[in-house]
mmCIF file with all atom_site columns, C-alpha atoms and ligand atoms in Angstrom:
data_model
loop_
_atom_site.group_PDB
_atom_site.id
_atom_site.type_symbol
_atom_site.label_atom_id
_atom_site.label_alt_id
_atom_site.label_comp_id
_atom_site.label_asym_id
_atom_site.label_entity_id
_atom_site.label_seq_id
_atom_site.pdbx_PDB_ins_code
_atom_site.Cartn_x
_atom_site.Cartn_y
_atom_site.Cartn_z
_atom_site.occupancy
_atom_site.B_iso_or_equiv
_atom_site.pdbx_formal_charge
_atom_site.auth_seq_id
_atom_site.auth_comp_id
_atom_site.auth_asym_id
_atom_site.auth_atom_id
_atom_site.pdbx_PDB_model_num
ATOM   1   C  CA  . UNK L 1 1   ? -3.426  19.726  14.727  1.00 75.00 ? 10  UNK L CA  1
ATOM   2   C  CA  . UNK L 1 2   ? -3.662  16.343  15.984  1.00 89.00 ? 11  UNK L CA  1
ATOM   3   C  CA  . UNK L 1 3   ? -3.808  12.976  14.130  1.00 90.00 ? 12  UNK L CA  1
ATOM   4   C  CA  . UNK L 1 4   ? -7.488  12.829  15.662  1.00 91.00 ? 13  UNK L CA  1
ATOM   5   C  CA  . UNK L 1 5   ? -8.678  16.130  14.672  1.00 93.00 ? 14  UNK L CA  1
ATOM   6   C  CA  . UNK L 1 6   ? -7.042  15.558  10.718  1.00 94.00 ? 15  UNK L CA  1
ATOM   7   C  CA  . UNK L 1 7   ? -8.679  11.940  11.011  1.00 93.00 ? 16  UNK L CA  1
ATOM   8   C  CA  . UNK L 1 8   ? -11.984 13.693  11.534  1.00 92.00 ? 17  UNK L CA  1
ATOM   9   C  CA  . UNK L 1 9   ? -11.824 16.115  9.177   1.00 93.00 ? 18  UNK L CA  1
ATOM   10  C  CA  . UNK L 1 10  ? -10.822 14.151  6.385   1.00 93.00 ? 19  UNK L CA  1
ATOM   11  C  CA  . UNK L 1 11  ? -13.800 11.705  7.216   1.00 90.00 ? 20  UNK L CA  1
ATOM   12  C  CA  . UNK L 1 12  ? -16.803 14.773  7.631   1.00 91.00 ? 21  UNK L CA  1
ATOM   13  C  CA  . UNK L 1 13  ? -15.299 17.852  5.181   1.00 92.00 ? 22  UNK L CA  1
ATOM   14  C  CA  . UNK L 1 14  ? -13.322 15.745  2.289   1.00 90.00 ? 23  UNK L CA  1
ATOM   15  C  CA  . UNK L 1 15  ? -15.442 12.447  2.913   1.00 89.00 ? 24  UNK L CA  1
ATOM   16  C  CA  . UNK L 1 16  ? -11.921 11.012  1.752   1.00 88.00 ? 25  UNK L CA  1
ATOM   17  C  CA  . UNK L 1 17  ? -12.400 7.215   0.875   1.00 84.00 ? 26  UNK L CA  1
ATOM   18  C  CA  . UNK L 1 18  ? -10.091 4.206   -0.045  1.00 81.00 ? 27  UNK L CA  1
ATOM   19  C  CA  . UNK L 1 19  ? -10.898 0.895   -1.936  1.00 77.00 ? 28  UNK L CA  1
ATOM   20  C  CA  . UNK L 1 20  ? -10.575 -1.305  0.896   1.00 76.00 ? 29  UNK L CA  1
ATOM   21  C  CA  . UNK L 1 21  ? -13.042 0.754   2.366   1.00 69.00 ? 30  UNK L CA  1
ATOM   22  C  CA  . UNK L 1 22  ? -16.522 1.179   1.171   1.00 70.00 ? 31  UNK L CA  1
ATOM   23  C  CA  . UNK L 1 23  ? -18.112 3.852   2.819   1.00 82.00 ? 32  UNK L CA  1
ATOM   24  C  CA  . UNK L 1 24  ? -16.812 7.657   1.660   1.00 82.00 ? 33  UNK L CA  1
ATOM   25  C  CA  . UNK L 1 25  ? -15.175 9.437   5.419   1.00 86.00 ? 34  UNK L CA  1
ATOM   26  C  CA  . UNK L 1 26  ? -14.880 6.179   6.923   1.00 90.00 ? 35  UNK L CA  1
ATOM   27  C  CA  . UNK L 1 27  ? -12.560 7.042   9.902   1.00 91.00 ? 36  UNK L CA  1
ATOM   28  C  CA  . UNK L 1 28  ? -10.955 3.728   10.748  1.00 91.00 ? 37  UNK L CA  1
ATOM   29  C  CA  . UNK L 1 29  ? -9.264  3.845   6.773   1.00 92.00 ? 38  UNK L CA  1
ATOM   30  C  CA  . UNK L 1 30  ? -8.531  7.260   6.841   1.00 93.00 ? 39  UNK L CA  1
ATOM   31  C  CA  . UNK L 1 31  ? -6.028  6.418   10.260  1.00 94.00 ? 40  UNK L CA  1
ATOM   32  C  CA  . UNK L 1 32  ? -4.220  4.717   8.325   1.00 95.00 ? 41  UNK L CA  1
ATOM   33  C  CA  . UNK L 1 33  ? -3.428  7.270   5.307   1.00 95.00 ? 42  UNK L CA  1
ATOM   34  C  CA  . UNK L 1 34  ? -2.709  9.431   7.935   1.00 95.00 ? 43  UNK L CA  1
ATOM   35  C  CA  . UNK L 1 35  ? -0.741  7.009   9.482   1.00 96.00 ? 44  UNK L CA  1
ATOM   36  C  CA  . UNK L 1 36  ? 1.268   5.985   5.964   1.00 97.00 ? 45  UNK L CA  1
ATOM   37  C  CA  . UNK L 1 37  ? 1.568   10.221  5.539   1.00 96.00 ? 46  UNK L CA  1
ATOM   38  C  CA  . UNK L 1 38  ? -0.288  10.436  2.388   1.00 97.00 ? 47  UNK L CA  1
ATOM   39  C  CA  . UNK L 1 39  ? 2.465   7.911   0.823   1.00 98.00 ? 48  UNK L CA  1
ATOM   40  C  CA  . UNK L 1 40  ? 2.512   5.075   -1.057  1.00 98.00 ? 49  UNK L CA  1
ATOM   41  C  CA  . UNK L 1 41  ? 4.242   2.702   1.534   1.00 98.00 ? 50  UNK L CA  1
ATOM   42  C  CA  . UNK L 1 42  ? 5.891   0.517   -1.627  1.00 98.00 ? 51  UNK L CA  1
ATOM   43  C  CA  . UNK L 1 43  ? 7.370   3.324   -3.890  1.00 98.00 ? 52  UNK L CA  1
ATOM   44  C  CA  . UNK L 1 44  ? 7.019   6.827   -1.369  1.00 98.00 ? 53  UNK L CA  1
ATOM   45  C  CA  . UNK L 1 45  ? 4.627   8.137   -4.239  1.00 98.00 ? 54  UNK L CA  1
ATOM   46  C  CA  . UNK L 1 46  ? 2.137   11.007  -3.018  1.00 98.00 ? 55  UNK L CA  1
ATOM   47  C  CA  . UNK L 1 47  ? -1.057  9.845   -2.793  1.00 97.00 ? 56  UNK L CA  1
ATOM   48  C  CA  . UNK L 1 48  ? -2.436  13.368  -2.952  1.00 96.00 ? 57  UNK L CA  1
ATOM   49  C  CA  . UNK L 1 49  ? -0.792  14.823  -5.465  1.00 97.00 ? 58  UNK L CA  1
ATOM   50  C  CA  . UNK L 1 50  ? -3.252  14.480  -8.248  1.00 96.00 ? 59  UNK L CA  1
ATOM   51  C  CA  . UNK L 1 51  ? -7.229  13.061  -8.769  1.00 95.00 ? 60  UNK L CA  1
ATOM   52  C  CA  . UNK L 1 52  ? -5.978  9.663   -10.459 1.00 95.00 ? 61  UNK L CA  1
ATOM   53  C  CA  . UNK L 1 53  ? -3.299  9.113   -7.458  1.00 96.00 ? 62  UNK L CA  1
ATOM   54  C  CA  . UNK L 1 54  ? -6.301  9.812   -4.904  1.00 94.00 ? 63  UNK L CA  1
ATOM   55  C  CA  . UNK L 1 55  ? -9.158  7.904   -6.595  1.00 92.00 ? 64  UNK L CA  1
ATOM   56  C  CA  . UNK L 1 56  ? -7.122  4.829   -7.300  1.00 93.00 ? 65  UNK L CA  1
ATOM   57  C  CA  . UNK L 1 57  ? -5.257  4.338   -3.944  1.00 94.00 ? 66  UNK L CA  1
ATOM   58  C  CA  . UNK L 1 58  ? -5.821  1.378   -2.370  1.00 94.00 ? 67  UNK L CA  1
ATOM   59  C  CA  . UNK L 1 59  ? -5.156  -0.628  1.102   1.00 94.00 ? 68  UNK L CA  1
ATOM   60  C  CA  . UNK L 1 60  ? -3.028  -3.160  0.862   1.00 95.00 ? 69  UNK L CA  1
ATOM   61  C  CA  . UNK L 1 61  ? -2.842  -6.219  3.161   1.00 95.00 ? 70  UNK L CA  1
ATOM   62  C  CA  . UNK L 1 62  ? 1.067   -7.041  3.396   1.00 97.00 ? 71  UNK L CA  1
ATOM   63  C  CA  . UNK L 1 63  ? 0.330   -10.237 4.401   1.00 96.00 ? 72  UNK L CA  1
ATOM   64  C  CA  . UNK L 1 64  ? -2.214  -11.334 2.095   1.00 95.00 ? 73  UNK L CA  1
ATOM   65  C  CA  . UNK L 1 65  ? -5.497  -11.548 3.363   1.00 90.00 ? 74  UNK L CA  1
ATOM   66  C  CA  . UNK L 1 66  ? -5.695  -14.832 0.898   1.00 90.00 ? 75  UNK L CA  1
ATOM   67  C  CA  . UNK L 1 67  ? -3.215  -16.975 2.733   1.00 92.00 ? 76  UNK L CA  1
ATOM   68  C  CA  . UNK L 1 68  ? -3.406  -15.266 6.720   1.00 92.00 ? 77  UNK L CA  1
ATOM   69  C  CA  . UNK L 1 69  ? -7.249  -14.949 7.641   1.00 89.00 ? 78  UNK L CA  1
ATOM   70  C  CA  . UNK L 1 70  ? -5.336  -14.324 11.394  1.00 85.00 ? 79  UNK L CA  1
ATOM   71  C  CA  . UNK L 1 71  ? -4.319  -10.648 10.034  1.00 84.00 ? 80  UNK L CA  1
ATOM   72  C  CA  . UNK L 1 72  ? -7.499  -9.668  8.083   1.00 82.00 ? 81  UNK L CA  1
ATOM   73  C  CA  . UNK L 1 73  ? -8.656  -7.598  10.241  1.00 82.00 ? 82  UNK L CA  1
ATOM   74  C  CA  . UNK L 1 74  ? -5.475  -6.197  11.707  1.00 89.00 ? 83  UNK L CA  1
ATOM   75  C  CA  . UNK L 1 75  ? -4.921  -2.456  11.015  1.00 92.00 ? 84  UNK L CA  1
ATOM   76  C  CA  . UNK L 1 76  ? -1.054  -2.944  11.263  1.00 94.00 ? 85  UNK L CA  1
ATOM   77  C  CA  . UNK L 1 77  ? -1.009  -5.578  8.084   1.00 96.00 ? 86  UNK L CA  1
ATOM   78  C  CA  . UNK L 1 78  ? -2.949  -2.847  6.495   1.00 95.00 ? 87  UNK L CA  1
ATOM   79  C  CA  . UNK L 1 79  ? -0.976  -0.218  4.317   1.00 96.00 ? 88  UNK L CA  1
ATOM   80  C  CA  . UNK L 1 80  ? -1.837  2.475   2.395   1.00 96.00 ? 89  UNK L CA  1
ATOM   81  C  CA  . UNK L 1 81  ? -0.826  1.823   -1.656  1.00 97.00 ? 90  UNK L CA  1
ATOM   82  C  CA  . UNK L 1 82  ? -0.956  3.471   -5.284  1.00 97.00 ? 91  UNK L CA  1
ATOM   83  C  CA  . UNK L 1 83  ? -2.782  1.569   -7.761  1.00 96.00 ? 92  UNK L CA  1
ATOM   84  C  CA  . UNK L 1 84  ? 0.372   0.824   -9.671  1.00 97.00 ? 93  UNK L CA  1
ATOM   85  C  CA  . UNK L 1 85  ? 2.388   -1.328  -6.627  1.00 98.00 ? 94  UNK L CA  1
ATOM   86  C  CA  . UNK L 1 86  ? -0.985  -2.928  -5.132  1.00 96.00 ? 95  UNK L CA  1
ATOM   87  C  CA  . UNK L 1 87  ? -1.202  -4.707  -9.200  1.00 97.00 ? 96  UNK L CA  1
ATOM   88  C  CA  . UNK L 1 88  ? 2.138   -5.617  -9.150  1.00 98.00 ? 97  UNK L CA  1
ATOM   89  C  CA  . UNK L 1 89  ? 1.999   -7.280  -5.564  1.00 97.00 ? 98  UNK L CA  1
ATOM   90  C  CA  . UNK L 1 90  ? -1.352  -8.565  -5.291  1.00 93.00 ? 99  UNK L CA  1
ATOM   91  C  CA  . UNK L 1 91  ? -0.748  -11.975 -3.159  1.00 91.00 ? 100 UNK L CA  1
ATOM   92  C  CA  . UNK L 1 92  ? 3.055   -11.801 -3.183  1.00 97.00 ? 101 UNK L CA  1
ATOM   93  C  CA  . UNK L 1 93  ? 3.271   -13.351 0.344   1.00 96.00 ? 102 UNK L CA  1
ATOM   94  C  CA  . UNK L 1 94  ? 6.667   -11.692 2.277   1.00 97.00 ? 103 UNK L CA  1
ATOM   95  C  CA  . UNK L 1 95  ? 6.784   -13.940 4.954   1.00 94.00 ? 104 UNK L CA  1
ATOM   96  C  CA  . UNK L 1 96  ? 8.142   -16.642 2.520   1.00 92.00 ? 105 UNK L CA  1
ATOM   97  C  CA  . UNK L 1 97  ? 11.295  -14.838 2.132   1.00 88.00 ? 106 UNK L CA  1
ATOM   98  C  CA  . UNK L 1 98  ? 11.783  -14.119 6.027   1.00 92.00 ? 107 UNK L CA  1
ATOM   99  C  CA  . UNK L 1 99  ? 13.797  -16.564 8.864   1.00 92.00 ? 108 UNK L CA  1
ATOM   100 C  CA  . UNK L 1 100 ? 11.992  -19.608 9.852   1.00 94.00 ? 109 UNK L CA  1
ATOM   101 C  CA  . UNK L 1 101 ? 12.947  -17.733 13.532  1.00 93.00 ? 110 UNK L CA  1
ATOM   102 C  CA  . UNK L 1 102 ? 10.371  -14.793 11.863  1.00 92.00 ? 111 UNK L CA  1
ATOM   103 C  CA  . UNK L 1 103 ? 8.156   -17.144 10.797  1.00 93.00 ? 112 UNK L CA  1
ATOM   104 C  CA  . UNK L 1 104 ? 7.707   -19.067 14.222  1.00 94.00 ? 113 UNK L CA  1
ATOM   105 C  CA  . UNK L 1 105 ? 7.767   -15.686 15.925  1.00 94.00 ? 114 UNK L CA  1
ATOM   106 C  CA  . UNK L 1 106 ? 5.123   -13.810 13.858  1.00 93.00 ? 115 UNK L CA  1
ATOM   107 C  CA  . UNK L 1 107 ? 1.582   -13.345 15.428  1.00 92.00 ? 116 UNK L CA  1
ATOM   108 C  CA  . UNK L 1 108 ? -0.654  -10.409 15.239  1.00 91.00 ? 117 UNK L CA  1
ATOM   109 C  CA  . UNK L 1 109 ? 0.705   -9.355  18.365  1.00 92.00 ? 118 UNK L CA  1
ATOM   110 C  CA  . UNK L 1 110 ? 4.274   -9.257  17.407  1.00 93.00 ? 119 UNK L CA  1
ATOM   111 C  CA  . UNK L 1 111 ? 3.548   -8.173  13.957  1.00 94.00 ? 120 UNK L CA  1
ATOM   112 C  CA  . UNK L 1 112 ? 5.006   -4.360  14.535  1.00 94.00 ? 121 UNK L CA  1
ATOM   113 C  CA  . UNK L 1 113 ? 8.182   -6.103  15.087  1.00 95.00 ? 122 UNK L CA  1
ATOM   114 C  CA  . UNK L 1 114 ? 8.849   -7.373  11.718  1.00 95.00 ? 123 UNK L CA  1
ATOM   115 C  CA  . UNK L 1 115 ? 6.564   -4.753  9.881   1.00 96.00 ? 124 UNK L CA  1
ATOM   116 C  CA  . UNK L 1 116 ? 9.419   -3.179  8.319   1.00 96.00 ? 125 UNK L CA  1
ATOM   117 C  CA  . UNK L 1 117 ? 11.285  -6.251  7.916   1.00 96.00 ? 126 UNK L CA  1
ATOM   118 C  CA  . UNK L 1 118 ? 7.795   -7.777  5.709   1.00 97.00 ? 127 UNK L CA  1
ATOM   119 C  CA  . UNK L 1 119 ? 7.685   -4.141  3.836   1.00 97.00 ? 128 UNK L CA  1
ATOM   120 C  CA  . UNK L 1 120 ? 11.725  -4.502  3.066   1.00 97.00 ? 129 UNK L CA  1
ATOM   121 C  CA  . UNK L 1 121 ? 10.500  -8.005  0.774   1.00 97.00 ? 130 UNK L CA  1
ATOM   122 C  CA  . UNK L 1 122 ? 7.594   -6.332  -0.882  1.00 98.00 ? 131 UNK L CA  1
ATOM   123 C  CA  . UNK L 1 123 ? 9.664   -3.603  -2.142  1.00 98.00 ? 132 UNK L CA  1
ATOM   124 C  CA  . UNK L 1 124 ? 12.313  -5.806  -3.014  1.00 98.00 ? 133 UNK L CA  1
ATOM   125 C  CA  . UNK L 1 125 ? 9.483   -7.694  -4.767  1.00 98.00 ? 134 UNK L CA  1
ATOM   126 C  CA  . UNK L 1 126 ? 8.161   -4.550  -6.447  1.00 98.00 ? 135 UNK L CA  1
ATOM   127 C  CA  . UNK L 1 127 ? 10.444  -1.717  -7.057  1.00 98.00 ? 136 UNK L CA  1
ATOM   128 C  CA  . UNK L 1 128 ? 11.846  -3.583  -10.040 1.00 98.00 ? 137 UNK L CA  1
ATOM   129 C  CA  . UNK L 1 129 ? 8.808   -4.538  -11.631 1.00 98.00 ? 138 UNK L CA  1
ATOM   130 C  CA  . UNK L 1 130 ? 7.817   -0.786  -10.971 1.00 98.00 ? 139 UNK L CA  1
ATOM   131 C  CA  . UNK L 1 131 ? 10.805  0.610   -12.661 1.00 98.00 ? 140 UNK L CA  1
ATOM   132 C  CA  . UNK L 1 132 ? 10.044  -1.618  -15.658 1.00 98.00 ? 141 UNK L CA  1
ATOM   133 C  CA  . UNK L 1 133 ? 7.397   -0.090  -16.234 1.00 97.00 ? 142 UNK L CA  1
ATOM   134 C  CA  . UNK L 1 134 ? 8.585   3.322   -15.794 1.00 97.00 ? 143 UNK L CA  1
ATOM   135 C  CA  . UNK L 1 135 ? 11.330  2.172   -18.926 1.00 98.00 ? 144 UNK L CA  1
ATOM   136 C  CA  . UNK L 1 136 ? 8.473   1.060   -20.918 1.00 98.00 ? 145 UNK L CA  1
ATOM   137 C  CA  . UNK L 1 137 ? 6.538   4.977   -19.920 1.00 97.00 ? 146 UNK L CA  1
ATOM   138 C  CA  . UNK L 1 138 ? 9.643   6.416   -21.250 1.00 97.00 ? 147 UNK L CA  1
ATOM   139 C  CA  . UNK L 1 139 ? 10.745  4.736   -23.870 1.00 97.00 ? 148 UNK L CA  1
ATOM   140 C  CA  . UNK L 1 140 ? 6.717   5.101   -25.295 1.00 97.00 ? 149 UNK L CA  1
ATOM   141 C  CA  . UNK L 1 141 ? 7.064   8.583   -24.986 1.00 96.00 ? 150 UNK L CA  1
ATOM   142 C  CA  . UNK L 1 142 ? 10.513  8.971   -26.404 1.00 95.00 ? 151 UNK L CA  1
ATOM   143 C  CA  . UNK L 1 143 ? 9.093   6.802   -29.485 1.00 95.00 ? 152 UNK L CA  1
ATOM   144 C  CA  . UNK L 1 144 ? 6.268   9.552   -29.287 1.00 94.00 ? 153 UNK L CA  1
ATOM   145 C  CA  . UNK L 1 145 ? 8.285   12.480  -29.223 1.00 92.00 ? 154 UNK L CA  1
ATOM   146 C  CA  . UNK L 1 146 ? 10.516  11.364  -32.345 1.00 89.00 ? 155 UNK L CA  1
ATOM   147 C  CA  . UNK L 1 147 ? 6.874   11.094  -34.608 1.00 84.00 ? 156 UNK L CA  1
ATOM   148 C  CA  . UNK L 1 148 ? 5.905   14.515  -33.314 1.00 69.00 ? 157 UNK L CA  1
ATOM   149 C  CA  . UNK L 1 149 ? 9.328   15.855  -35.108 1.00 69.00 ? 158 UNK L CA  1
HETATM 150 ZN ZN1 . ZN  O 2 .   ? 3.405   2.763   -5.079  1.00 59.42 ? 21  ZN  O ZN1 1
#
């Protein structure tokens, strides 16, 4: 099946939605979970894999639409995001951590060129905040296990 033909029926038969998004099946989202495979593009975490994953997924604008009105409306600055990394981010700006050669280089038209480059920071910016909380998750239910005993 083509990326077309999945777009489509994700929009009419699932009516499959994000937050960035408003309207339930809107196509021009929907690209871009196909795009992102389902995947959060911060932490790889499946997007389908339960209700809360799919309800709470959100679009994320990796430069943030705050600071770079140029890339609001620029699909490629969009990504697709779990609740969980789109908190933790929320206007972390990349590009401050990037070459002043990046920097004077970046446009919306070049902006696939350093797209991985810009997601590289946000993880960088991320993961460890993520995995924080993942010790905190554990060590909760560790605490919880030992009152069960
Ligand atoms: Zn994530």
């Amino acid at each position: 099946m083509d990326t077309d033909n999945i777009v489509d029926q994700l929009s009419q038969e699932a009516r499959l939605t994000s937050k960035y998004g408003d309207k339930p099946g809107e196509p021009r989202w929907i690209k871009i979970w196909v795009r992102d495979g389902f995947h959060c593009a911060y932490c790889g975490v499946n997007i389908l894999q339960d209700v809360i994953h799919m309800t709470s997924a959100q679009l994320d604008h990796i430069l943030p639409k705050s600071k770079y009105k140029d890339y609001m409306n620029e699909d490629a600055n969009l990504v697709l995001s779990c609740y969980c990394c789109n908190q933790i981010k929320r206007a972390f700006d990349p590009l401050k951590d990037l070459s002043e050669q990046v920097k004077m280089n970046l446009s919306p038209a070049t902006f696939n060129t350093y797209k991985d480059e810009l997601l590289s920071v946000c993880r960088n910016y991320i993961i460890p905040q993520l995995n924080k909380k993942k010790a905190i998750l554990h060590k909760s239910n560790e605490i919880i296990g030992r009152i069960d005993k």
